[in-house]
Short mmCIF file of C-alpha atoms in Angstrom, two decimals:
data_model
loop_
_atom_site.label_atom_id
_atom_site.label_comp_id
_atom_site.label_asym_id
_atom_site.label_seq_id
_atom_site.Cartn_x
_atom_site.Cartn_y
_atom_site.Cartn_z
CA MET A 19 0.00 0.00 0.00
CA ASN A 20 2.74 2.44 0.99
CA ALA A 21 4.80 1.49 -2.04
CA GLN A 22 1.92 2.45 -4.30
CA SER A 23 1.21 5.81 -2.68
CA PRO A 24 3.95 7.79 -4.45
CA THR A 25 2.68 6.51 -7.80
CA ARG A 26 -0.85 7.68 -7.08
CA ARG A 27 0.37 11.05 -5.86
CA SER A 28 2.67 11.41 -8.83
CA GLY A 29 -0.18 10.55 -11.21
CA GLY A 30 -2.39 13.18 -9.63
CA ARG A 31 0.33 15.77 -9.86
CA SER A 32 0.98 14.83 -13.47
CA ALA A 33 -2.69 15.24 -14.33
CA ARG A 34 -2.80 18.62 -12.65
CA ARG A 35 0.39 19.73 -14.40
CA GLU A 36 -1.01 18.57 -17.74
CA ALA A 37 -4.24 20.49 -17.15
CA ARG A 38 -2.31 23.63 -16.28
CA SER A 39 -0.03 23.33 -19.31
CA SER A 40 -2.77 22.67 -21.87
CA LYS A 41 -3.32 25.57 -24.25
CA LEU A 42 -6.19 27.87 -23.27
CA ALA A 43 -8.62 29.50 -25.64
CA ASP A 44 -7.54 33.09 -26.29
CA HIS A 45 -10.47 34.62 -24.41
CA LEU A 46 -9.59 32.58 -21.29
CA ARG A 47 -5.88 33.40 -21.20
CA PRO A 48 -4.80 35.48 -18.21
CA ILE A 49 -2.40 37.42 -20.44
CA ARG A 50 -2.35 38.31 -24.11
CA ALA A 51 -0.67 40.77 -26.45
CA GLY A 52 -1.74 44.36 -26.04
CA LEU A 53 -2.51 44.54 -22.34
CA GLU A 54 -2.45 48.17 -21.17
CA GLY A 55 0.64 49.29 -19.25
CA GLY A 56 1.50 52.70 -17.88
CA GLN A 57 1.33 51.97 -14.15
CA TYR A 58 5.01 52.79 -13.68
CA LYS A 59 6.08 56.40 -14.26
CA PRO A 60 9.72 57.14 -13.47
CA LEU A 61 9.28 60.75 -14.61
CA SER A 62 7.01 63.36 -13.05
CA ASP A 63 4.73 65.43 -15.29
CA ILE A 64 7.12 68.34 -14.81
CA ASP A 65 10.08 66.13 -15.81
CA VAL A 66 8.29 65.03 -18.99
CA GLU A 67 7.57 68.62 -19.98
CA LYS A 68 11.20 69.63 -19.30
CA ILE A 69 12.48 66.82 -21.53
CA HIS A 70 10.07 67.79 -24.29
CA GLN A 71 11.06 71.47 -24.16
CA ALA A 72 14.75 70.57 -24.09
CA ALA A 73 14.28 68.34 -27.16
CA LEU A 74 12.55 71.17 -29.01
CA THR A 75 15.36 73.55 -28.07
CA ALA A 76 17.96 71.06 -29.32
CA LEU A 77 16.16 70.75 -32.66
CA GLU A 78 15.79 74.50 -33.02
CA THR A 79 19.31 75.50 -32.01
CA ILE A 80 21.54 72.48 -32.74
CA GLY A 81 19.65 70.63 -35.45
CA LEU A 82 20.88 67.59 -37.35
CA ALA A 83 23.72 67.24 -39.86
CA ASP A 84 24.30 65.00 -42.89
CA ALA A 85 20.84 64.75 -44.44
CA PRO A 86 20.87 63.38 -47.98
CA ALA A 87 20.10 65.82 -50.77
CA SER A 88 16.59 64.41 -51.04
CA GLY A 89 16.12 64.88 -47.29
CA VAL A 90 17.33 68.48 -47.41
CA GLU A 91 14.76 69.22 -50.08
CA ILE A 92 11.94 67.40 -48.27
CA LEU A 93 12.66 69.03 -44.91
CA THR A 94 13.30 72.57 -46.11
CA ASN A 95 10.15 72.47 -48.24
CA ALA A 96 8.30 71.52 -45.06
CA GLY A 97 9.74 74.49 -43.14
CA ALA A 98 13.05 73.31 -41.71
CA ILE A 99 16.03 75.67 -42.02
CA LEU A 100 19.33 74.70 -43.64
CA GLY A 101 22.14 76.59 -41.93
CA ASP A 102 25.45 77.73 -43.38
CA ASP A 103 27.05 74.96 -41.33
CA GLY A 104 25.04 72.33 -43.21
CA ARG A 105 22.86 71.48 -40.24
CA ILE A 106 19.10 71.39 -40.56
CA ARG A 107 17.20 73.09 -37.76
CA PHE A 108 13.58 72.58 -36.87
CA PRO A 109 11.38 75.46 -35.70
CA ARG A 110 9.06 74.52 -32.85
CA ALA A 111 5.97 75.10 -34.96
CA LEU A 112 7.21 72.62 -37.57
CA VAL A 113 7.63 69.91 -34.95
CA GLU A 114 4.21 70.61 -33.46
CA ASP A 115 2.72 70.40 -36.95
CA ALA A 116 4.34 67.00 -37.51
CA LEU A 117 2.99 65.77 -34.17
CA ALA A 118 -0.49 66.85 -35.25
CA LYS A 119 -0.17 64.95 -38.57
CA ALA A 120 1.37 61.80 -37.09
CA ASN A 121 -0.51 58.51 -37.15
CA ARG A 122 -1.57 57.61 -33.59
CA GLU A 123 -3.63 54.54 -34.48
CA VAL A 124 -0.96 52.29 -35.98
CA THR A 125 -1.61 48.59 -36.37
CA LEU A 126 1.25 46.29 -37.29
CA TYR A 127 -0.37 43.47 -39.20
CA SER A 128 0.36 39.77 -39.09
CA ARG A 129 0.24 37.67 -42.23
CA ASP A 130 -2.62 35.47 -41.05
CA GLY A 131 -4.60 38.15 -39.21
CA LEU A 132 -4.37 36.30 -35.89
CA ASN A 133 -1.57 38.31 -34.31
CA ASP A 134 -2.17 41.93 -35.36
CA LEU A 135 -0.56 44.47 -33.00
CA ASP A 136 -2.71 47.45 -31.98
CA LEU A 137 -0.23 50.15 -30.93
CA SER A 138 -2.79 52.68 -29.72
CA GLY A 139 -2.57 53.92 -26.16
CA GLN A 140 -0.09 52.06 -23.95
CA ARG A 141 -0.73 48.55 -25.20
CA VAL A 142 2.32 46.36 -24.61
CA HIS A 143 3.89 43.88 -27.04
CA TYR A 144 7.11 41.88 -26.71
CA GLY A 145 9.34 40.60 -29.50
CA THR A 146 12.82 40.05 -30.86
CA ALA A 147 15.32 42.41 -32.51
CA GLY A 148 19.00 43.17 -32.41
CA ALA A 149 20.81 41.99 -35.57
CA ALA A 150 23.29 39.86 -33.62
CA VAL A 151 26.29 38.55 -35.55
CA HIS A 152 26.68 35.36 -33.52
CA LEU A 153 24.57 32.40 -32.47
CA VAL A 154 25.03 31.24 -28.88
CA ASP A 155 25.77 27.52 -28.93
CA ILE A 156 24.91 26.52 -25.38
CA GLU A 157 25.81 22.84 -25.85
CA GLY A 158 29.28 23.75 -27.09
CA HIS A 159 29.43 26.71 -24.70
CA GLU A 160 30.72 28.94 -27.48
CA TYR A 161 29.77 31.56 -30.06
CA ARG A 162 29.77 31.07 -33.82
CA GLU A 163 28.75 33.27 -36.75
CA SER A 164 24.99 33.31 -37.29
CA THR A 165 23.55 31.92 -40.52
CA LEU A 166 20.40 32.27 -42.59
CA GLN A 167 19.19 28.91 -41.26
CA ASP A 168 19.65 30.19 -37.70
CA LEU A 169 17.50 33.21 -38.55
CA HIS A 170 14.81 31.04 -40.13
CA ASP A 171 14.84 28.71 -37.13
CA ALA A 172 14.45 31.68 -34.77
CA ALA A 173 11.38 32.83 -36.71
CA ARG A 174 9.95 29.30 -36.58
CA ILE A 175 10.44 29.13 -32.84
CA CYS A 176 8.88 32.57 -32.32
CA ASP A 177 5.87 31.50 -34.35
CA VAL A 178 4.78 28.95 -31.72
CA LEU A 179 5.67 30.92 -28.56
CA ASP A 180 2.55 32.54 -27.10
CA ASN A 181 4.28 35.51 -25.51
CA ILE A 182 6.48 36.53 -28.46
CA ASN A 183 4.22 38.93 -30.33
CA PHE A 184 6.45 39.97 -33.26
CA VAL A 185 9.71 38.96 -34.95
CA GLN A 186 12.14 41.69 -35.81
CA ARG A 187 15.24 40.14 -37.35
CA PRO A 188 17.37 39.11 -34.34
CA MET A 189 20.39 37.88 -36.32
CA VAL A 190 22.35 38.70 -39.46
CA ALA A 191 22.92 35.97 -42.05
CA ARG A 192 26.72 36.02 -41.99
CA ASP A 193 26.94 33.15 -44.48
CA ILE A 194 25.64 35.29 -47.38
CA LEU A 195 28.27 37.80 -48.46
CA ASP A 196 26.25 39.76 -51.01
CA THR A 197 24.34 42.50 -49.18
CA MET A 198 21.24 42.50 -51.38
CA GLU A 199 20.99 38.72 -51.45
CA GLY A 200 21.48 38.56 -47.69
CA GLU A 201 18.74 41.05 -46.94
CA LEU A 202 16.24 39.63 -49.42
CA ASN A 203 16.89 36.18 -48.01
CA SER A 204 16.31 37.60 -44.54
CA VAL A 205 12.86 38.74 -45.68
CA TYR A 206 12.21 35.24 -47.00
CA ALA A 207 13.61 33.47 -43.92
CA CYS A 208 11.49 35.48 -41.49
CA THR A 209 8.23 35.57 -43.42
CA SER A 210 8.40 31.85 -44.25
CA GLY A 211 9.15 31.10 -40.60
CA THR A 212 6.35 33.03 -38.91
CA THR A 213 3.00 34.60 -39.72
CA LYS A 214 3.53 37.15 -36.95
CA HIS A 215 4.58 40.70 -37.84
CA VAL A 216 8.18 40.87 -39.09
CA GLY A 217 10.73 43.68 -38.94
CA ILE A 218 13.71 43.90 -41.34
CA SER A 219 16.52 46.40 -41.98
CA PHE A 220 17.90 47.39 -45.39
CA SER A 221 21.36 48.77 -46.07
CA GLU A 222 20.63 50.51 -49.38
CA ALA A 223 17.56 52.09 -50.96
CA SER A 224 18.12 50.08 -54.14
CA ILE A 225 17.25 46.87 -52.27
CA VAL A 226 13.81 48.06 -51.15
CA PRO A 227 11.93 47.75 -54.50
CA HIS A 228 13.08 44.12 -54.78
CA ALA A 229 11.88 43.43 -51.24
CA VAL A 230 8.56 45.08 -52.03
CA GLU A 231 8.22 42.87 -55.12
CA MET A 232 8.71 39.79 -52.92
CA LEU A 233 6.21 41.12 -50.34
CA HIS A 234 3.62 41.65 -53.08
CA LYS A 235 4.01 38.00 -54.08
CA ILE A 236 3.69 36.78 -50.49
CA ALA A 237 0.64 38.99 -49.87
CA GLY A 238 -1.07 37.93 -53.09
CA GLY A 239 -0.77 41.24 -54.89
CA LYS A 240 0.07 44.91 -54.38
CA ASP A 241 -3.41 45.84 -53.20
CA LYS A 242 -3.44 43.13 -50.55
CA TRP A 243 0.01 44.19 -49.38
CA LEU A 244 -0.97 47.85 -49.05
CA GLU A 245 -4.14 46.85 -47.20
CA ARG A 246 -2.25 44.78 -44.60
CA PRO A 247 1.53 45.35 -44.65
CA PHE A 248 2.89 42.53 -42.46
CA MET A 249 6.50 43.69 -42.49
CA SER A 250 8.03 46.92 -41.19
CA ASN A 251 11.43 48.51 -41.72
CA SER A 252 13.72 48.97 -38.76
CA ASN A 253 15.46 52.17 -39.79
CA CYS A 254 18.49 53.68 -38.06
CA PHE A 255 17.87 57.03 -39.72
CA VAL A 256 20.22 58.85 -37.35
CA VAL A 257 23.83 58.39 -36.28
CA PRO A 258 23.88 59.87 -32.77
CA PRO A 259 24.68 62.46 -31.72
CA MET A 260 22.30 64.55 -33.88
CA LYS A 261 23.30 63.44 -37.39
CA PHE A 262 21.20 61.87 -40.09
CA ALA A 263 22.38 58.52 -41.47
CA THR A 264 22.42 59.41 -45.15
CA GLU A 265 21.87 55.95 -46.68
CA SER A 266 19.29 54.94 -44.07
CA CYS A 267 17.31 58.10 -44.79
CA GLU A 268 17.22 57.11 -48.46
CA VAL A 269 16.05 53.64 -47.41
CA MET A 270 13.31 55.25 -45.30
CA GLU A 271 12.10 57.28 -48.28
CA ALA A 272 11.96 54.12 -50.41
CA CYS A 273 10.09 52.21 -47.72
CA ILE A 274 7.48 54.94 -47.40
CA GLU A 275 7.01 54.83 -51.16
CA GLY A 276 6.57 51.05 -50.95
CA GLY A 277 3.99 51.23 -48.17
CA ILE A 278 6.27 49.73 -45.53
CA PRO A 279 5.73 50.99 -41.95
CA VAL A 280 8.94 52.39 -40.45
CA LEU A 281 10.56 52.20 -37.05
CA LEU A 282 12.43 55.49 -36.50
CA LEU A 283 15.34 54.10 -34.51
CA SER A 284 17.66 56.35 -32.51
CA ALA A 285 20.21 54.20 -30.68
CA GLY A 286 22.61 56.49 -28.86
CA MET A 287 24.87 55.12 -26.15
CA ALA A 288 24.79 57.12 -22.92
CA GLY A 289 28.27 58.43 -22.20
CA ALA A 290 29.56 57.85 -25.75
CA THR A 291 27.13 58.98 -28.46
CA ALA A 292 24.51 60.40 -26.09
CA PRO A 293 24.77 62.35 -22.82
CA SER A 294 25.81 60.16 -19.89
CA THR A 295 22.80 61.13 -17.79
CA ILE A 296 19.56 59.22 -18.18
CA ALA A 297 17.57 62.41 -18.67
CA GLY A 298 20.04 63.73 -21.25
CA ALA A 299 20.07 60.47 -23.23
CA ILE A 300 16.25 60.42 -23.32
CA THR A 301 16.19 64.08 -24.40
CA GLN A 302 18.57 63.49 -27.31
CA ALA A 303 16.67 60.37 -28.41
CA CYS A 304 13.39 62.31 -28.36
CA ALA A 305 14.94 65.17 -30.36
CA GLU A 306 16.29 62.79 -33.00
CA CYS A 307 13.02 60.87 -33.30
CA LEU A 308 11.02 64.10 -33.51
CA ALA A 309 13.24 65.07 -36.46
CA GLY A 310 12.43 61.69 -38.00
CA LEU A 311 8.73 62.27 -37.40
CA VAL A 312 8.95 65.58 -39.28
CA TYR A 313 10.79 63.79 -42.11
CA VAL A 314 8.20 61.00 -42.45
CA ASN A 315 5.17 63.25 -42.30
CA ALA A 316 6.71 65.72 -44.77
CA ILE A 317 6.88 62.83 -47.26
CA LYS A 318 3.51 61.26 -46.47
CA PRO A 319 1.36 62.65 -43.65
CA GLY A 320 0.07 59.87 -41.41
CA HIS A 321 2.41 57.15 -42.70
CA PRO A 322 2.69 54.48 -39.99
CA ALA A 323 5.84 55.20 -37.99
CA ILE A 324 7.04 53.99 -34.59
CA PHE A 325 8.83 56.46 -32.32
CA GLY A 326 11.91 54.33 -31.71
CA THR A 327 13.87 55.94 -28.88
CA TRP A 328 16.50 53.29 -28.07
CA PRO A 329 19.17 54.89 -25.90
CA PHE A 330 21.54 52.30 -24.41
CA GLY A 331 23.60 52.29 -21.24
CA LEU A 332 27.38 52.23 -21.02
CA ASP A 333 29.71 50.78 -18.40
CA LEU A 334 32.04 53.74 -17.94
CA ARG A 335 34.70 51.47 -16.41
CA THR A 336 35.13 49.40 -19.57
CA GLY A 337 33.30 51.24 -22.36
CA ALA A 338 31.05 48.22 -22.87
CA MET A 339 27.34 48.49 -23.62
CA THR A 340 25.14 47.53 -20.67
CA VAL A 341 21.80 46.40 -22.05
CA GLY A 342 21.09 44.38 -18.90
CA SER A 343 21.58 47.18 -16.37
CA GLY A 344 19.09 48.97 -14.16
CA GLU A 345 20.02 52.15 -16.01
CA GLN A 346 18.90 50.51 -19.27
CA ALA A 347 15.57 49.61 -17.70
CA LEU A 348 15.11 53.22 -16.61
CA LEU A 349 16.10 54.57 -20.02
CA SER A 350 13.47 52.48 -21.79
CA ALA A 351 10.80 53.14 -19.16
CA GLY A 352 11.43 56.90 -19.38
CA CYS A 353 11.21 56.73 -23.17
CA ALA A 354 7.88 54.91 -22.91
CA GLN A 355 6.57 57.73 -20.77
CA MET A 356 7.60 60.24 -23.43
CA HIS A 357 5.81 58.17 -26.09
CA ALA A 358 2.66 58.37 -23.98
CA PHE A 359 3.12 62.14 -23.60
CA TYR A 360 3.27 62.52 -27.37
CA GLY A 361 0.45 60.03 -27.87
CA LEU A 362 2.59 58.18 -30.40
CA PRO A 363 3.23 54.47 -30.91
CA GLY A 364 6.70 53.83 -29.58
CA GLY A 365 9.37 51.22 -29.09
CA ALA A 366 12.56 50.76 -27.09
CA ALA A 367 14.89 48.02 -25.91
CA GLY A 368 14.07 45.67 -23.07
CA GLY A 369 14.85 42.11 -22.04
CA ALA A 370 18.37 41.83 -23.45
CA SER A 371 21.32 40.59 -21.41
CA ASP A 372 25.02 41.29 -21.13
CA SER A 373 25.60 37.70 -20.02
CA LYS A 374 27.16 35.38 -22.57
CA MET A 375 24.94 32.41 -21.73
CA PRO A 376 21.36 31.92 -20.45
CA ASP A 377 22.45 31.80 -16.83
CA MET A 378 21.33 33.47 -13.59
CA GLN A 379 22.75 36.85 -14.69
CA ALA A 380 20.76 36.64 -17.90
CA GLY A 381 17.62 35.82 -15.93
CA TRP A 382 17.78 38.82 -13.63
CA GLU A 383 18.76 41.19 -16.44
CA GLN A 384 16.06 39.99 -18.82
CA MET A 385 13.32 40.11 -16.20
CA CYS A 386 14.26 43.54 -14.82
CA SER A 387 13.94 45.51 -18.04
CA ASN A 388 11.08 43.41 -19.44
CA VAL A 389 8.96 44.08 -16.37
CA MET A 390 9.80 47.79 -16.24
CA ALA A 391 9.21 48.24 -19.96
CA GLY A 392 5.83 46.57 -19.70
CA LEU A 393 4.75 48.46 -16.59
CA SER A 394 5.73 51.74 -18.24
CA GLY A 395 3.38 50.97 -21.15
CA LEU A 396 5.99 50.56 -23.89
CA ASN A 397 4.12 49.58 -27.06
CA MET A 398 6.95 47.60 -28.63
CA VAL A 399 9.53 45.98 -26.36
CA TYR A 400 12.30 45.09 -28.78
CA GLU A 401 15.13 42.62 -28.05
CA ALA A 402 12.92 41.16 -25.33
CA ALA A 403 13.89 37.54 -25.95
CA GLY A 404 17.02 35.54 -26.69
CA MET A 405 19.54 38.38 -26.89
CA HIS A 406 22.92 38.06 -25.16
CA SER A 407 26.39 39.55 -24.92
CA SER A 408 25.20 43.17 -25.25
CA LEU A 409 23.41 42.37 -28.55
CA LEU A 410 26.28 40.42 -30.11
CA GLY A 411 24.79 36.96 -29.62
CA PHE A 412 21.36 35.38 -30.05
CA CYS A 413 20.34 32.09 -28.45
CA HIS A 414 17.49 29.83 -29.56
CA GLU A 415 17.19 28.17 -26.17
CA SER A 416 17.18 31.52 -24.41
CA LEU A 417 14.42 32.64 -26.79
CA ILE A 418 12.31 29.75 -25.53
CA LEU A 419 13.13 30.50 -21.88
CA SER A 420 12.31 34.17 -22.45
CA ASP A 421 8.76 33.19 -23.33
CA ASP A 422 8.30 32.25 -19.66
CA ILE A 423 10.00 35.46 -18.49
CA ILE A 424 7.73 37.59 -20.67
CA GLY A 425 4.69 35.68 -19.45
CA GLN A 426 5.49 36.67 -15.87
CA ALA A 427 6.31 40.24 -16.94
CA MET A 428 2.98 40.55 -18.75
CA ARG A 429 1.17 39.25 -15.67
CA CYS A 430 2.70 42.18 -13.79
CA VAL A 431 1.42 44.50 -16.54
CA ARG A 432 -2.10 43.12 -16.13
CA GLY A 433 -1.99 44.18 -12.49
CA ILE A 434 -4.52 43.60 -9.74
CA GLU A 435 -8.26 43.62 -10.41
CA VAL A 436 -10.39 44.80 -7.48
CA SER A 437 -14.12 43.97 -7.55
CA ASP A 438 -16.75 42.43 -5.31
CA GLU A 439 -15.81 39.06 -6.76
CA THR A 440 -12.05 39.42 -6.29
CA LEU A 441 -12.38 40.89 -2.79
CA ALA A 442 -13.87 37.48 -1.97
CA LEU A 443 -15.76 38.34 1.24
CA ASP A 444 -18.37 35.67 0.46
CA GLN A 445 -15.61 33.07 0.12
CA MET A 446 -14.06 34.14 3.43
CA ALA A 447 -17.40 33.74 5.18
CA GLU A 448 -18.10 30.35 3.61
CA VAL A 449 -14.63 28.95 4.34
CA CYS A 450 -14.19 30.38 7.81
CA MET A 451 -17.67 29.86 9.28
CA GLY A 452 -18.51 26.18 9.11
CA GLY A 453 -16.34 25.52 6.08
CA PRO A 454 -13.12 23.53 5.65
CA GLY A 455 -10.86 26.38 6.83
CA HIS A 456 -8.98 26.58 3.54
CA TYR A 457 -9.64 27.61 -0.05
CA LEU A 458 -8.12 24.58 -1.78
CA GLY A 459 -10.56 22.92 -4.12
CA THR A 460 -13.33 25.50 -3.77
CA GLU A 461 -15.36 26.33 -6.86
CA GLN A 462 -14.05 29.91 -6.86
CA THR A 463 -10.41 28.86 -6.55
CA LEU A 464 -10.67 26.27 -9.31
CA GLY A 465 -12.73 28.61 -11.47
CA ARG A 466 -10.10 31.34 -11.43
CA MET A 467 -7.06 29.07 -11.43
CA GLN A 468 -6.24 29.60 -15.10
CA ALA A 469 -7.95 32.96 -15.55
CA ASP A 470 -5.76 34.68 -12.95
CA HIS A 471 -2.52 32.71 -12.90
CA VAL A 472 0.25 32.38 -15.47
CA TYR A 473 2.02 29.03 -15.35
CA PRO A 474 5.52 28.74 -16.82
CA SER A 475 5.99 26.33 -19.69
CA LEU A 476 9.49 25.24 -18.67
CA GLY A 477 10.05 26.84 -15.27
CA ASP A 478 10.11 24.30 -12.43
CA ARG A 479 7.87 24.75 -9.37
CA THR A 480 8.02 21.22 -8.01
CA SER A 481 9.21 20.31 -4.52
CA PRO A 482 12.67 18.73 -4.20
CA LYS A 483 10.98 15.34 -3.76
CA GLU A 484 8.83 15.76 -6.86
CA TRP A 485 11.82 17.10 -8.78
CA ALA A 486 13.78 13.95 -7.94
CA GLU A 487 10.83 11.74 -8.89
CA ILE A 488 10.65 13.21 -12.39
CA GLY A 489 14.35 12.79 -13.05
CA LYS A 490 15.81 16.08 -11.76
CA PRO A 491 15.23 18.03 -14.99
CA VAL A 492 17.64 20.85 -15.84
CA LEU A 493 16.13 24.00 -17.33
CA ILE A 494 18.59 24.33 -20.21
CA GLU A 495 18.10 20.71 -21.20
CA LYS A 496 14.34 21.25 -21.26
CA ALA A 497 14.84 24.27 -23.53
CA ILE A 498 17.03 22.24 -25.88
CA ALA A 499 14.40 19.50 -26.07
CA LYS A 500 11.68 22.09 -26.75
CA LYS A 501 13.75 23.65 -29.54
CA GLU A 502 14.29 20.28 -31.17
CA GLU A 503 10.58 19.48 -30.90
CA ILE A 504 9.61 22.77 -32.59
CA LEU A 505 12.15 22.49 -35.39
CA ALA A 506 11.21 18.86 -36.09
CA THR A 507 7.68 19.99 -37.03
CA ARG A 508 6.82 21.66 -40.33
CA SER A 509 6.18 25.37 -39.79
CA LYS A 510 2.60 26.52 -40.35
CA ALA A 511 4.07 29.68 -41.87
CA ARG A 512 5.70 27.86 -44.80
CA PHE A 513 4.64 29.12 -48.22
CA ASP A 514 2.65 26.81 -50.43
CA ALA A 515 4.56 25.10 -53.22
CA GLU A 516 3.30 27.38 -56.00
CA LEU A 517 4.18 30.61 -54.15
CA ASP A 518 7.54 29.25 -53.06
CA SER A 519 8.41 28.26 -56.64
CA ASP A 520 7.40 31.71 -57.88
CA ILE A 521 9.62 33.44 -55.33
CA ARG A 522 12.55 31.16 -56.11
CA ALA A 523 12.12 31.82 -59.83
CA HIS A 524 12.59 35.56 -59.25
CA PHE A 525 15.06 35.60 -56.33
CA LYS A 526 18.11 33.59 -55.36
CA ILE A 527 16.89 31.88 -52.19
CA TYR A 528 19.54 30.11 -50.13
CA LEU A 529 17.29 28.10 -47.82
CA PRO A 530 16.46 24.62 -49.15
CA ALA A 531 12.94 24.19 -50.50
#
């Protein structure tokens, strides 16, 4: 009898674990993409206004250098002033006019319509980004150059992770030397790996029309593409401090012409290419992105654009980037507050780690900035999963583990609901006066078990005894097994044979059919 007891208990636990891990219908999930953040405000209202006024002053008195000839024409025709020093300055009224024209109701579409991202208000979404040049090989405990297959596999993994809401290219295909071929193959690798919204960068404007041609094919025609553009352009249109990136500006112009939404990305490094203070770095990022907003709306008023203030931290002892620091979390949270002040869809970095491997350091760094970004109401939390070594390395297993981290972060964003039902006075009375004296197994507890609680997919909450009974699983090994399970299954995002053949007939695709 005693020998059989552990088996019965283990079976009961297994059944309960299986029930908790089974996929819920979307309307029953305790968390989902687009929950409203904004509970955390590191800046006072006075602070926000000071930053805004300082950004306007910087644009009016310092301005930006190095605009392409096309940009000079576009901006000066809109009312910007080209100085004798070659810098373009922005009168306050011009900036205010651009803010009035800007699109505040941006939706980033998914290819299948099931994962569209509503960026209005302070709705929070988590995804990848970063353009790492290495893949983290956790089994070999080393870094190697990332490949197109690695990028495709990352998109495939993201496609099945509930808490990864979008896939901005997290790695560069280092095995393709030709720039155009590499970037067009990146479009193919991501869009054939996931139906979620995809973000891609382009190095030269001449590449964009070819990418648009491919996107038209994938969408089923130009009209269908323009109706629901499922890919956006991550555009580093500035080289901080306060200079336009000439070629990227030309890319931005081409993307607007092709109907591609743009992420206006300002990525200064505090203490190197941005002021060392958190407030100063946020101010410069806002000034640069406001200049980008003027640029976009001078070309096409209301074109979907994301206010991409991405200031990064710097370890002043070593000169290394510190994406996993508390300062980074504050930078992104402060930027999110500025996005809310402007009423614009915005994005910043969160969830990346300076650690080389998915270890305890990575865990605390990823959770810290992911939670703060979500609580601050950041619309698009980029680099939120899988990113290591200060953006130099991307890890498939860490991507999978990050899905659990983001799940817990999003539960924090959801917050605490207070109502007659959740105050639970009737339950207290029933349990305490003539009841069992505990809430285990009550109808209310069981009824809200999955509606209120987020259960990790891979995280271990067993007791030491239970842990031993199930073979003492190691978290990294579970992530490896999950990765292999995902990649062994045909992706639902794969193109049908006819479309794939058409794309391959017009473009040199390196991934095997």
